[in-house]
mmCIF file of C-alpha atoms and ligand atoms in Angstrom:
data_model
loop_
_atom_site.group_PDB
_atom_site.id
_atom_site.type_symbol
_atom_site.label_atom_id
_atom_site.label_comp_id
_atom_site.label_asym_id
_atom_site.label_seq_id
_atom_site.Cartn_x
_atom_site.Cartn_y
_atom_site.Cartn_z
ATOM 1 C CA UNK A 1377 17.474 -26.520 6.110
ATOM 2 C CA UNK A 1378 13.754 -25.950 6.561
ATOM 3 C CA UNK A 1379 12.943 -22.557 8.119
ATOM 4 C CA UNK A 1380 9.846 -22.023 10.235
ATOM 5 C CA UNK A 1381 8.860 -19.097 8.052
ATOM 6 C CA UNK A 1382 9.816 -17.171 4.939
ATOM 7 C CA UNK A 1383 8.483 -13.638 4.565
ATOM 8 C CA UNK A 1384 8.358 -12.252 1.030
ATOM 9 C CA UNK A 1385 8.367 -8.466 0.948
ATOM 10 C CA UNK A 1386 10.380 -6.031 3.031
ATOM 11 C CA UNK A 1387 7.915 -3.158 3.188
ATOM 12 C CA UNK A 1388 6.196 -2.219 6.432
ATOM 13 C CA UNK A 1389 4.060 -5.392 6.467
ATOM 14 C CA UNK A 1390 6.983 -7.762 5.913
ATOM 15 C CA UNK A 1391 9.255 -5.968 8.382
ATOM 16 C CA UNK A 1392 6.570 -5.843 11.063
ATOM 17 C CA UNK A 1393 5.959 -9.580 10.509
ATOM 18 C CA UNK A 1394 9.706 -10.169 10.921
ATOM 19 C CA UNK A 1395 9.885 -8.240 14.215
ATOM 20 C CA UNK A 1396 7.011 -10.284 15.631
ATOM 21 C CA UNK A 1397 8.398 -13.543 14.197
ATOM 22 C CA UNK A 1398 11.661 -12.749 16.003
ATOM 23 C CA UNK A 1399 9.793 -12.149 19.232
ATOM 24 C CA UNK A 1400 8.048 -15.507 18.742
ATOM 25 C CA UNK A 1401 11.532 -16.977 18.130
ATOM 26 C CA UNK A 1402 10.567 -18.242 14.690
ATOM 27 C CA UNK A 1403 13.557 -19.184 12.597
ATOM 28 C CA UNK A 1404 12.856 -17.084 9.529
ATOM 29 C CA UNK A 1405 14.131 -15.336 6.404
ATOM 30 C CA UNK A 1406 12.989 -11.991 5.037
ATOM 31 C CA UNK A 1407 13.194 -11.277 1.312
ATOM 32 C CA UNK A 1408 12.581 -7.936 -0.354
ATOM 33 C CA UNK A 1409 13.957 -6.377 -3.482
ATOM 34 C CA UNK A 1410 13.426 -2.863 -2.131
ATOM 35 C CA UNK A 1411 13.872 -2.611 1.639
ATOM 36 C CA UNK A 1412 11.247 -0.187 2.881
ATOM 37 C CA UNK A 1413 8.965 -0.803 -0.128
ATOM 38 C CA UNK A 1414 6.592 2.026 -0.989
ATOM 39 C CA UNK A 1415 7.511 3.698 2.282
ATOM 40 C CA UNK A 1416 10.685 5.115 0.761
ATOM 41 C CA UNK A 1417 8.528 7.072 -1.715
ATOM 42 C CA UNK A 1418 6.557 8.872 0.980
ATOM 43 C CA UNK A 1419 7.527 12.489 1.611
ATOM 44 C CA UNK A 1420 6.522 13.575 5.088
ATOM 45 C CA UNK A 1421 4.582 11.000 7.082
ATOM 46 C CA UNK A 1422 2.310 12.586 9.653
ATOM 47 C CA UNK A 1423 -0.086 9.761 10.459
ATOM 48 C CA UNK A 1424 2.138 7.000 11.804
ATOM 49 C CA UNK A 1425 1.587 6.811 15.559
ATOM 50 C CA UNK A 1426 4.563 7.909 17.606
ATOM 51 C CA UNK A 1427 5.932 10.393 15.052
ATOM 52 C CA UNK A 1428 4.500 13.871 14.631
ATOM 53 C CA UNK A 1429 6.263 14.204 11.289
ATOM 54 C CA UNK A 1430 8.947 12.053 9.707
ATOM 55 C CA UNK A 1431 10.181 11.590 6.113
ATOM 56 C CA UNK A 1432 9.159 8.181 4.685
ATOM 57 C CA UNK A 1433 12.763 7.001 4.028
ATOM 58 C CA UNK A 1434 13.739 7.865 7.623
ATOM 59 C CA UNK A 1435 10.794 5.937 9.045
ATOM 60 C CA UNK A 1436 11.705 2.954 6.861
ATOM 61 C CA UNK A 1437 15.302 3.112 8.102
ATOM 62 C CA UNK A 1438 13.979 2.785 11.648
ATOM 63 C CA UNK A 1439 12.000 -0.314 10.646
ATOM 64 C CA UNK A 1440 15.108 -1.807 9.002
ATOM 65 C CA UNK A 1441 17.189 -1.155 12.141
ATOM 66 C CA UNK A 1442 14.555 -2.835 14.291
ATOM 67 C CA UNK A 1443 14.516 -5.933 12.051
ATOM 68 C CA UNK A 1444 18.331 -6.062 12.155
ATOM 69 C CA UNK A 1445 18.358 -5.638 15.916
ATOM 70 C CA UNK A 1446 16.895 -9.164 16.110
ATOM 71 C CA UNK A 1447 19.666 -10.500 13.890
ATOM 72 C CA UNK A 1448 17.618 -10.643 10.669
ATOM 73 C CA UNK A 1449 19.196 -9.395 7.439
ATOM 74 C CA UNK A 1450 16.899 -8.412 4.595
ATOM 75 C CA UNK A 1451 17.827 -10.592 1.633
ATOM 76 C CA UNK A 1452 17.597 -8.358 -1.420
ATOM 77 C CA UNK A 1453 16.765 -11.214 -3.765
ATOM 78 C CA UNK A 1454 13.885 -11.333 -6.196
ATOM 79 C CA UNK A 1455 11.538 -14.230 -5.502
ATOM 80 C CA UNK A 1456 10.565 -15.746 -8.837
ATOM 81 C CA UNK A 1457 8.780 -18.938 -7.879
ATOM 82 C CA UNK A 1458 6.859 -20.626 -5.071
ATOM 83 C CA UNK A 1459 5.959 -24.289 -4.853
ATOM 84 C CA UNK A 1460 4.280 -26.608 -2.378
ATOM 85 C CA UNK A 1461 6.610 -29.385 -1.169
ATOM 86 C CA UNK A 1462 6.377 -32.105 1.493
ATOM 87 C CA UNK A 1463 8.147 -30.008 4.139
ATOM 88 C CA UNK A 1464 5.973 -26.971 3.382
ATOM 89 C CA UNK A 1465 7.051 -24.571 0.651
ATOM 90 C CA UNK A 1466 9.963 -23.953 -1.679
ATOM 91 C CA UNK A 1467 10.943 -20.357 -2.442
ATOM 92 C CA UNK A 1468 13.060 -19.830 -5.541
ATOM 93 C CA UNK A 1469 14.940 -16.551 -5.857
ATOM 94 C CA UNK A 1470 17.252 -15.201 -8.550
ATOM 95 C CA UNK A 1471 20.109 -16.686 -6.479
ATOM 96 C CA UNK A 1472 18.994 -19.816 -4.582
ATOM 97 C CA UNK A 1473 16.221 -22.115 -3.413
ATOM 98 C CA UNK A 1474 14.991 -22.073 0.200
ATOM 99 C CA UNK A 1475 12.458 -24.132 2.152
ATOM 100 C CA UNK A 1476 10.061 -23.194 4.932
ATOM 101 C CA UNK A 1477 7.100 -24.631 6.797
ATOM 102 C CA UNK A 1478 5.076 -21.438 6.349
ATOM 103 C CA UNK A 1479 4.987 -18.293 4.220
ATOM 104 C CA UNK A 1480 3.904 -14.702 4.739
ATOM 105 C CA UNK A 1481 3.226 -12.947 1.453
ATOM 106 C CA UNK A 1482 3.819 -9.188 1.803
ATOM 107 C CA UNK A 1483 4.706 -8.147 -1.740
ATOM 108 C CA UNK A 1484 2.599 -5.007 -1.579
ATOM 109 C CA UNK A 1485 1.152 -3.138 -4.486
ATOM 110 C CA UNK A 1486 1.944 -0.235 -6.737
ATOM 111 C CA UNK A 1487 -0.191 2.742 -7.612
ATOM 112 C CA UNK A 1488 -1.398 2.965 -11.207
ATOM 113 C CA UNK A 1489 0.225 5.855 -13.021
ATOM 114 C CA UNK A 1490 -1.318 7.985 -15.752
ATOM 115 C CA UNK A 1491 1.938 8.017 -17.717
ATOM 116 C CA UNK A 1492 1.512 11.593 -18.915
ATOM 117 C CA UNK A 1493 4.184 14.285 -19.325
ATOM 118 C CA UNK A 1494 5.229 15.878 -16.022
ATOM 119 C CA UNK A 1495 3.896 13.071 -13.810
ATOM 120 C CA UNK A 1496 7.079 11.179 -12.889
ATOM 121 C CA UNK A 1497 9.206 14.322 -12.528
ATOM 122 C CA UNK A 1498 6.746 15.936 -10.085
ATOM 123 C CA UNK A 1499 6.075 12.950 -7.780
ATOM 124 C CA UNK A 1500 6.450 14.278 -4.241
ATOM 125 C CA UNK A 1501 6.471 17.835 -5.615
ATOM 126 C CA UNK A 1502 2.707 18.138 -5.831
ATOM 127 C CA UNK A 1503 1.914 14.836 -7.548
ATOM 128 C CA UNK A 1504 0.571 12.317 -5.044
ATOM 129 C CA UNK A 1505 -1.079 8.899 -5.201
ATOM 130 C CA UNK A 1506 -2.525 9.043 -1.707
ATOM 131 C CA UNK A 1507 -5.071 11.710 -0.686
ATOM 132 C CA UNK A 1508 -5.407 10.311 2.825
ATOM 133 C CA UNK A 1509 -1.620 10.589 3.328
ATOM 134 C CA UNK A 1510 -0.936 13.974 1.757
ATOM 135 C CA UNK A 1511 -4.117 16.070 2.107
ATOM 136 C CA UNK A 1512 -2.852 18.050 5.143
ATOM 137 C CA UNK A 1513 0.049 19.397 3.041
ATOM 138 C CA UNK A 1514 -2.430 21.178 0.749
ATOM 139 C CA UNK A 1515 -4.157 23.440 3.262
ATOM 140 C CA UNK A 1516 -5.839 26.363 1.420
ATOM 141 C CA UNK A 1517 -4.365 25.228 -1.913
ATOM 142 C CA UNK A 1518 -5.966 24.398 -5.256
ATOM 143 C CA UNK A 1519 -5.876 20.670 -6.041
ATOM 144 C CA UNK A 1520 -7.125 18.238 -8.672
ATOM 145 C CA UNK A 1521 -8.106 14.636 -8.048
ATOM 146 C CA UNK A 1522 -8.066 12.305 -11.019
ATOM 147 C CA UNK A 1523 -10.305 9.249 -11.024
ATOM 148 C CA UNK A 1524 -13.916 8.262 -10.528
ATOM 149 C CA UNK A 1525 -13.888 5.289 -8.171
ATOM 150 C CA UNK A 1526 -14.097 5.045 -4.386
ATOM 151 C CA UNK A 1527 -10.545 6.189 -3.640
ATOM 152 C CA UNK A 1528 -10.850 9.249 -5.923
ATOM 153 C CA UNK A 1529 -14.237 10.310 -4.582
ATOM 154 C CA UNK A 1530 -13.479 9.700 -0.885
ATOM 155 C CA UNK A 1531 -10.091 11.348 -1.475
ATOM 156 C CA UNK A 1532 -11.743 14.465 -2.951
ATOM 157 C CA UNK A 1533 -14.129 14.705 0.004
ATOM 158 C CA UNK A 1534 -11.224 14.322 2.435
ATOM 159 C CA UNK A 1535 -9.156 16.933 0.566
ATOM 160 C CA UNK A 1536 -12.060 19.394 0.680
ATOM 161 C CA UNK A 1537 -11.603 19.721 4.429
ATOM 162 C CA UNK A 1538 -8.081 21.102 3.828
ATOM 163 C CA UNK A 1539 -7.820 22.593 0.343
ATOM 164 C CA UNK A 1540 -9.281 25.846 -0.942
ATOM 165 C CA UNK A 1541 -10.752 24.130 -4.001
ATOM 166 C CA UNK A 1542 -10.844 20.540 -5.285
ATOM 167 C CA UNK A 1543 -11.451 19.643 -8.939
ATOM 168 C CA UNK A 1544 -12.389 16.003 -9.432
ATOM 169 C CA UNK A 1545 -11.736 14.973 -13.000
ATOM 170 C CA UNK A 1546 -13.064 11.741 -14.475
ATOM 171 C CA UNK A 1547 -12.982 10.510 -18.049
ATOM 172 C CA UNK A 1548 -16.472 8.952 -17.918
ATOM 173 C CA UNK A 1549 -19.795 10.759 -17.566
ATOM 174 C CA UNK A 1550 -20.457 9.585 -14.011
ATOM 175 C CA UNK A 1551 -18.482 8.612 -10.905
ATOM 176 C CA UNK A 1552 -18.335 4.899 -10.044
ATOM 177 C CA UNK A 1553 -18.019 5.341 -6.270
ATOM 178 C CA UNK A 1554 -20.654 4.523 -3.666
ATOM 179 C CA UNK A 1555 -23.666 6.851 -4.182
ATOM 180 C CA UNK A 1556 -23.484 8.237 -0.616
ATOM 181 C CA UNK A 1557 -19.927 9.415 -1.290
ATOM 182 C CA UNK A 1558 -20.808 10.771 -4.757
ATOM 183 C CA UNK A 1559 -23.533 12.868 -3.076
ATOM 184 C CA UNK A 1560 -20.880 14.444 -0.863
ATOM 185 C CA UNK A 1561 -19.168 15.812 -3.980
ATOM 186 C CA UNK A 1562 -22.051 18.322 -4.031
ATOM 187 C CA UNK A 1563 -20.318 20.604 -1.510
ATOM 188 C CA UNK A 1564 -19.227 24.103 -2.513
ATOM 189 C CA UNK A 1565 -15.473 23.536 -2.445
ATOM 190 C CA UNK A 1566 -15.604 20.626 -4.926
ATOM 191 C CA UNK A 1567 -15.938 21.133 -8.682
ATOM 192 C CA UNK A 1568 -16.812 18.126 -10.824
ATOM 193 C CA UNK A 1569 -15.298 17.808 -14.277
ATOM 194 C CA UNK A 1570 -16.672 14.810 -16.173
ATOM 195 C CA UNK A 1571 -15.907 13.372 -19.632
ATOM 196 C CA UNK A 1572 -12.502 14.971 -19.581
ATOM 197 C CA UNK A 1573 -8.918 13.830 -19.122
ATOM 198 C CA UNK A 1574 -5.633 15.291 -17.949
ATOM 199 C CA UNK A 1575 -3.049 15.334 -20.741
ATOM 200 C CA UNK A 1576 -0.120 16.929 -18.943
ATOM 201 C CA UNK A 1577 1.034 18.135 -15.520
ATOM 202 C CA UNK A 1578 2.884 21.440 -15.666
ATOM 203 C CA UNK A 1579 5.566 22.725 -13.334
ATOM 204 C CA UNK A 1580 9.313 23.007 -12.978
ATOM 205 C CA UNK A 1581 10.199 22.660 -9.274
ATOM 206 C CA UNK A 1582 6.616 21.895 -8.213
ATOM 207 C CA UNK A 1583 3.167 21.411 -9.712
ATOM 208 C CA UNK A 1584 1.802 24.619 -11.231
ATOM 209 C CA UNK A 1585 -1.125 23.389 -13.301
ATOM 210 C CA UNK A 1586 -2.679 20.751 -15.528
ATOM 211 C CA UNK A 1587 -3.646 20.622 -19.188
ATOM 212 C CA UNK A 1588 -7.026 19.083 -19.993
ATOM 213 C CA UNK A 1589 -7.985 17.222 -23.152
ATOM 214 C CA UNK A 1590 -11.196 19.266 -23.597
ATOM 215 C CA UNK A 1591 -11.619 22.913 -22.570
ATOM 216 C CA UNK A 1592 -13.308 23.518 -19.205
ATOM 217 C CA UNK A 1593 -15.039 26.893 -18.781
ATOM 218 C CA UNK A 1594 -13.246 28.128 -21.884
ATOM 219 C CA UNK A 1595 -9.730 27.023 -20.977
ATOM 220 C CA UNK A 1596 -7.678 23.866 -21.374
ATOM 221 C CA UNK A 1597 -5.384 24.799 -18.471
ATOM 222 C CA UNK A 1598 -6.239 24.748 -14.778
ATOM 223 C CA UNK A 1599 -3.968 26.272 -12.152
ATOM 224 C CA UNK A 1600 -3.466 23.807 -9.310
ATOM 225 C CA UNK A 1601 -0.814 23.197 -6.639
ATOM 226 C CA UNK A 1602 -1.472 19.504 -6.222
ATOM 227 C CA UNK A 1603 -2.551 16.577 -8.401
ATOM 228 C CA UNK A 1604 -3.859 13.433 -6.711
ATOM 229 C CA UNK A 1605 -3.872 10.452 -9.046
ATOM 230 C CA UNK A 1606 -6.359 7.985 -7.607
ATOM 231 C CA UNK A 1607 -6.912 5.512 -10.433
ATOM 232 C CA UNK A 1608 -6.261 2.358 -8.470
ATOM 233 C CA UNK A 1609 -3.526 0.062 -7.284
ATOM 234 C CA UNK A 1610 -2.002 -3.013 -8.867
ATOM 235 C CA UNK A 1611 -1.403 -5.718 -6.258
ATOM 236 C CA UNK A 1612 1.801 -7.766 -6.700
ATOM 237 C CA UNK A 1613 -0.066 -11.064 -6.583
ATOM 238 C CA UNK A 1614 1.520 -13.061 -9.432
ATOM 239 C CA UNK A 1615 3.495 -15.301 -7.041
ATOM 240 C CA UNK A 1616 0.433 -15.915 -4.888
ATOM 241 C CA UNK A 1617 -1.573 -16.944 -7.922
ATOM 242 C CA UNK A 1618 1.202 -19.333 -8.914
ATOM 243 C CA UNK A 1619 0.764 -21.147 -5.599
ATOM 244 C CA UNK A 1620 -3.013 -21.407 -5.979
ATOM 245 C CA UNK A 1621 -3.760 -18.724 -3.382
ATOM 246 C CA UNK A 1622 -7.260 -17.363 -3.843
ATOM 247 C CA UNK A 1623 -7.499 -13.768 -5.093
ATOM 248 C CA UNK A 1624 -10.485 -11.451 -5.065
ATOM 249 C CA UNK A 1625 -11.964 -9.829 -8.173
ATOM 250 C CA UNK A 1626 -9.314 -7.050 -8.061
ATOM 251 C CA UNK A 1627 -6.453 -9.533 -7.682
ATOM 252 C CA UNK A 1628 -5.804 -8.904 -3.978
ATOM 253 C CA UNK A 1629 -5.029 -11.951 -1.820
ATOM 254 C CA UNK A 1630 -8.097 -12.992 0.140
ATOM 255 C CA UNK A 1631 -7.384 -13.455 3.848
ATOM 256 C CA UNK A 1632 -9.468 -14.132 6.931
ATOM 257 C CA UNK A 1633 -9.196 -11.809 9.975
ATOM 258 C CA UNK A 1634 -6.197 -13.915 11.109
ATOM 259 C CA UNK A 1635 -4.420 -13.069 7.793
ATOM 260 C CA UNK A 1636 -4.610 -16.724 6.634
ATOM 261 C CA UNK A 1637 -5.171 -17.484 2.956
ATOM 262 C CA UNK A 1638 -7.054 -20.467 1.567
ATOM 263 C CA UNK A 1639 -3.774 -22.470 1.566
ATOM 264 C CA UNK A 1640 -2.818 -23.956 4.899
ATOM 265 C CA UNK A 1641 0.448 -22.403 6.129
ATOM 266 C CA UNK A 1642 0.273 -19.391 3.783
ATOM 267 C CA UNK A 1643 -0.537 -15.992 5.264
ATOM 268 C CA UNK A 1644 -0.616 -12.544 3.635
ATOM 269 C CA UNK A 1645 -0.288 -8.984 4.949
ATOM 270 C CA UNK A 1646 -0.229 -5.328 3.959
ATOM 271 C CA UNK A 1647 -1.323 -3.719 0.717
ATOM 272 C CA UNK A 1648 -1.426 -7.093 -1.024
ATOM 273 C CA UNK A 1649 -3.992 -8.567 1.346
ATOM 274 C CA UNK A 1650 -7.731 -7.994 1.432
ATOM 275 C CA UNK A 1651 -9.360 -9.031 4.678
ATOM 276 C CA UNK A 1652 -12.705 -10.424 3.665
ATOM 277 C CA UNK A 1653 -15.483 -8.037 4.609
ATOM 278 C CA UNK A 1654 -12.948 -5.664 6.139
ATOM 279 C CA UNK A 1655 -12.356 -2.050 5.140
ATOM 280 C CA UNK A 1656 -9.867 -1.564 2.329
ATOM 281 C CA UNK A 1657 -7.404 0.741 4.061
ATOM 282 C CA UNK A 1658 -3.846 0.789 2.794
ATOM 283 C CA UNK A 1659 -1.571 2.632 5.199
ATOM 284 C CA UNK A 1660 1.645 2.088 7.162
ATOM 285 C CA UNK A 1661 -0.284 1.503 10.347
ATOM 286 C CA UNK A 1662 -2.579 -1.113 8.801
ATOM 287 C CA UNK A 1663 0.367 -2.838 7.051
ATOM 288 C CA UNK A 1664 2.219 -2.982 10.376
ATOM 289 C CA UNK A 1665 -0.829 -4.405 12.117
ATOM 290 C CA UNK A 1666 -1.378 -6.990 9.346
ATOM 291 C CA UNK A 1667 2.259 -8.102 9.574
ATOM 292 C CA UNK A 1668 2.024 -8.573 13.332
ATOM 293 C CA UNK A 1669 -1.199 -10.558 13.034
ATOM 294 C CA UNK A 1670 0.200 -12.715 10.233
ATOM 295 C CA UNK A 1671 3.247 -13.576 12.392
ATOM 296 C CA UNK A 1672 0.930 -14.413 15.277
ATOM 297 C CA UNK A 1673 -1.072 -16.583 12.876
ATOM 298 C CA UNK A 1674 2.094 -18.418 11.822
ATOM 299 C CA UNK A 1675 3.059 -18.939 15.461
ATOM 300 C CA UNK A 1676 -0.370 -20.349 16.212
ATOM 301 C CA UNK A 1677 -0.227 -22.551 13.109
ATOM 302 C CA UNK A 1678 3.179 -23.968 14.066
ATOM 303 C CA UNK A 1679 2.560 -24.294 17.793
ATOM 304 C CA UNK A 1680 -1.102 -25.148 17.947
ATOM 305 C CA UNK A 1681 -2.748 -23.718 21.031
ATOM 306 C CA UNK A 1682 0.479 -23.579 22.993
ATOM 307 C CA UNK A 1683 1.023 -21.050 25.810
ATOM 308 C CA UNK A 1684 0.915 -17.505 24.527
ATOM 309 C CA UNK A 1685 3.690 -14.947 25.036
ATOM 310 C CA UNK A 1686 3.373 -12.968 28.221
ATOM 311 C CA UNK A 1687 2.546 -9.696 26.427
ATOM 312 C CA UNK A 1688 -0.374 -11.134 24.458
ATOM 313 C CA UNK A 1689 -3.770 -12.495 25.276
ATOM 314 C CA UNK A 1690 -4.500 -16.167 24.788
ATOM 315 C CA UNK A 1691 -5.240 -17.250 21.240
ATOM 316 C CA UNK A 1692 -8.846 -18.226 20.668
HETATM 317 C C1 FAD B 2679 4.077 8.132 -2.377
HETATM 318 C C2 FAD B 2679 3.383 7.399 -1.256
HETATM 319 C C3 FAD B 2679 3.161 8.056 -0.066
HETATM 320 C C4 FAD B 2679 2.534 7.390 0.991
HETATM 321 N N1 FAD B 2679 2.357 8.061 2.158
HETATM 322 C C5 FAD B 2679 1.791 7.407 3.208
HETATM 323 C C6 FAD B 2679 1.615 8.084 4.462
HETATM 324 O O1 FAD B 2679 1.962 9.259 4.623
HETATM 325 N N2 FAD B 2679 1.044 7.384 5.469
HETATM 326 C C7 FAD B 2679 0.637 6.070 5.343
HETATM 327 O O2 FAD B 2679 0.167 5.487 6.314
HETATM 328 N N3 FAD B 2679 0.770 5.422 4.161
HETATM 329 C C8 FAD B 2679 1.332 6.060 3.097
HETATM 330 N N4 FAD B 2679 1.460 5.416 1.888
HETATM 331 C C9 FAD B 2679 0.948 4.042 1.778
HETATM 332 C C10 FAD B 2679 1.983 3.054 2.341
HETATM 333 O O3 FAD B 2679 3.238 3.332 1.774
HETATM 334 C C11 FAD B 2679 1.591 1.609 2.056
HETATM 335 O O4 FAD B 2679 0.281 1.343 2.505
HETATM 336 C C12 FAD B 2679 2.557 0.629 2.743
HETATM 337 O O5 FAD B 2679 3.888 0.987 2.474
HETATM 338 C C13 FAD B 2679 2.322 -0.809 2.274
HETATM 339 O O6 FAD B 2679 3.322 -1.625 2.798
HETATM 340 P P1 FAD B 2679 3.474 -3.153 2.320
HETATM 341 O O7 FAD B 2679 4.568 -3.718 3.155
HETATM 342 O O8 FAD B 2679 2.182 -3.834 2.308
HETATM 343 O O9 FAD B 2679 3.936 -3.090 0.783
HETATM 344 P P2 FAD B 2679 5.120 -2.370 0.019
HETATM 345 O O10 FAD B 2679 5.579 -1.177 0.734
HETATM 346 O O11 FAD B 2679 4.613 -2.229 -1.382
HETATM 347 O O12 FAD B 2679 6.325 -3.433 0.063
HETATM 348 C C14 FAD B 2679 6.370 -4.546 -0.783
HETATM 349 C C15 FAD B 2679 7.718 -5.215 -0.666
HETATM 350 O O13 FAD B 2679 7.706 -6.437 -1.426
HETATM 351 C C16 FAD B 2679 8.877 -6.508 -2.217
HETATM 352 N N5 FAD B 2679 8.604 -7.409 -3.341
HETATM 353 C C17 FAD B 2679 7.547 -7.401 -4.199
HETATM 354 N N6 FAD B 2679 7.636 -8.436 -5.055
HETATM 355 C C18 FAD B 2679 8.767 -9.109 -4.720
HETATM 356 C C19 FAD B 2679 9.412 -10.279 -5.230
HETATM 357 N N7 FAD B 2679 8.914 -10.984 -6.244
HETATM 358 N N8 FAD B 2679 10.585 -10.673 -4.646
HETATM 359 C C20 FAD B 2679 11.127 -9.992 -3.596
HETATM 360 N N9 FAD B 2679 10.534 -8.896 -3.069
HETATM 361 C C21 FAD B 2679 9.382 -8.465 -3.635
HETATM 362 C C22 FAD B 2679 9.158 -5.059 -2.568
HETATM 363 O O14 FAD B 2679 10.495 -4.893 -3.001
HETATM 364 C C23 FAD B 2679 8.891 -4.401 -1.207
HETATM 365 O O15 FAD B 2679 9.991 -4.587 -0.367
HETATM 366 C C24 FAD B 2679 2.089 6.044 0.814
HETATM 367 C C25 FAD B 2679 2.302 5.381 -0.400
HETATM 368 C C26 FAD B 2679 2.953 6.043 -1.426
HETATM 369 C C27 FAD B 2679 3.215 5.309 -2.730
#
C-alpha cells in the first residue's frame, strides 16, 4: 500500500502535521520513538496559547489524544532508512518497510549538554536548556547562563528582566553573538564571566550553586538558583541527509516558507527545520505552526491547486 504521507517524528510538529493531514483526509502514518518528543521534558509551560500554565507531559497528552481522535495511532518504531522509489518514498523502520507519496520530516533536535556532575540530576530542578521557556520561573532569583552564542546572550538579556542577577559564563574571551545583543549585556543586572568554565552544578533537591574552573572574585563557587545551558542544539538530520535533503551550515533542514525541502514531495517542520531567512525560533507554538503548514504543503503538492478547505484561504 502506498500512503499519501508518512510523518516521521511525534513531537509537537509531527502531531500538528498529523491533525491537519487528517483534516485534509490524507491517508497517513505517524512514526515517533518518543510520543510527545521534547515536550515531555518541559516542566510548566506558560507560553502555549490557550493554557495559562500546564505541565509539558500533560500538554503532550492532549496532543496525542487529538491525533488519536482522528483515528491515527502513533507508531513507536525507529525509522532507520529513507529511500526514493518510483511511487515516492520508502521508509524503513526497525520492524517493517512502508511506502508513501510524500514525507514530512519532524525528527526534532536535542539540546547539547555539558555533561558535568549535577547536570542530569537537576534538569527541571533549576537546570534548564531554554531561557525563553523558563525565565519567568526565576523572578528575583540568581541565575547563570552558560554559553557565548546568540541563544546564550539573548537568553541572558531576557532573563535579566526577571532575575535578580544573571551571570553569563563563556569559556572564550569574547561572546560570539550579534554585537547589538552583546552590547545589551552591559546592563547592571548582568555580570560577564569570560575565559571560565562551569565544572559542576551543586544541589540536592534543586540547584544551589555552581563550581567554576577558575576563581571569580576570589571564589570558585557561585550561589545560583538556576543554570541555563545554552550551548546549542543538535538537529536530528541524519535521515534527511541520507535522502539528499539539503542542510544548512548547522545541519538543520533547509525549507522554504511553505516548509518544502529541495526534494520534491519532502517537507520538514519543527525544531529540525530552518526556514530560509526566517527567525530561528524553536518553541511549541512555532513547531505546531510548521506542522500545519507542512501538511498544507503536502495537500497542495498532492492535489495541485484544487479547491481549498472551507476554513482556509485559497492557496497561492
Ligand atoms: C526542557 C525543555 C523545556 C521546554 N519548554 C518549552 C516551553 O515552555 N515552551 C515552548 O514553547 N517550548 C519549550 N521547549 C521547546 C520545545 O519543546 C520544542 O521547540 C518542541 O518540542 C519541538 O518539537 P518538534 O516536534 O520539532 O521536535 P521534538 O519534540 O524533538 O520531537 C521529535 C520527535 O521525533 C522522533 N524521532 C526522532 N528521530 C526519529 C527516528 N529516527 N525514528 C522515529 N522517531 C524519531 C522523536 O522520538 C520525537 O517524537 C522546551 C524544550 C525543552 C528540552
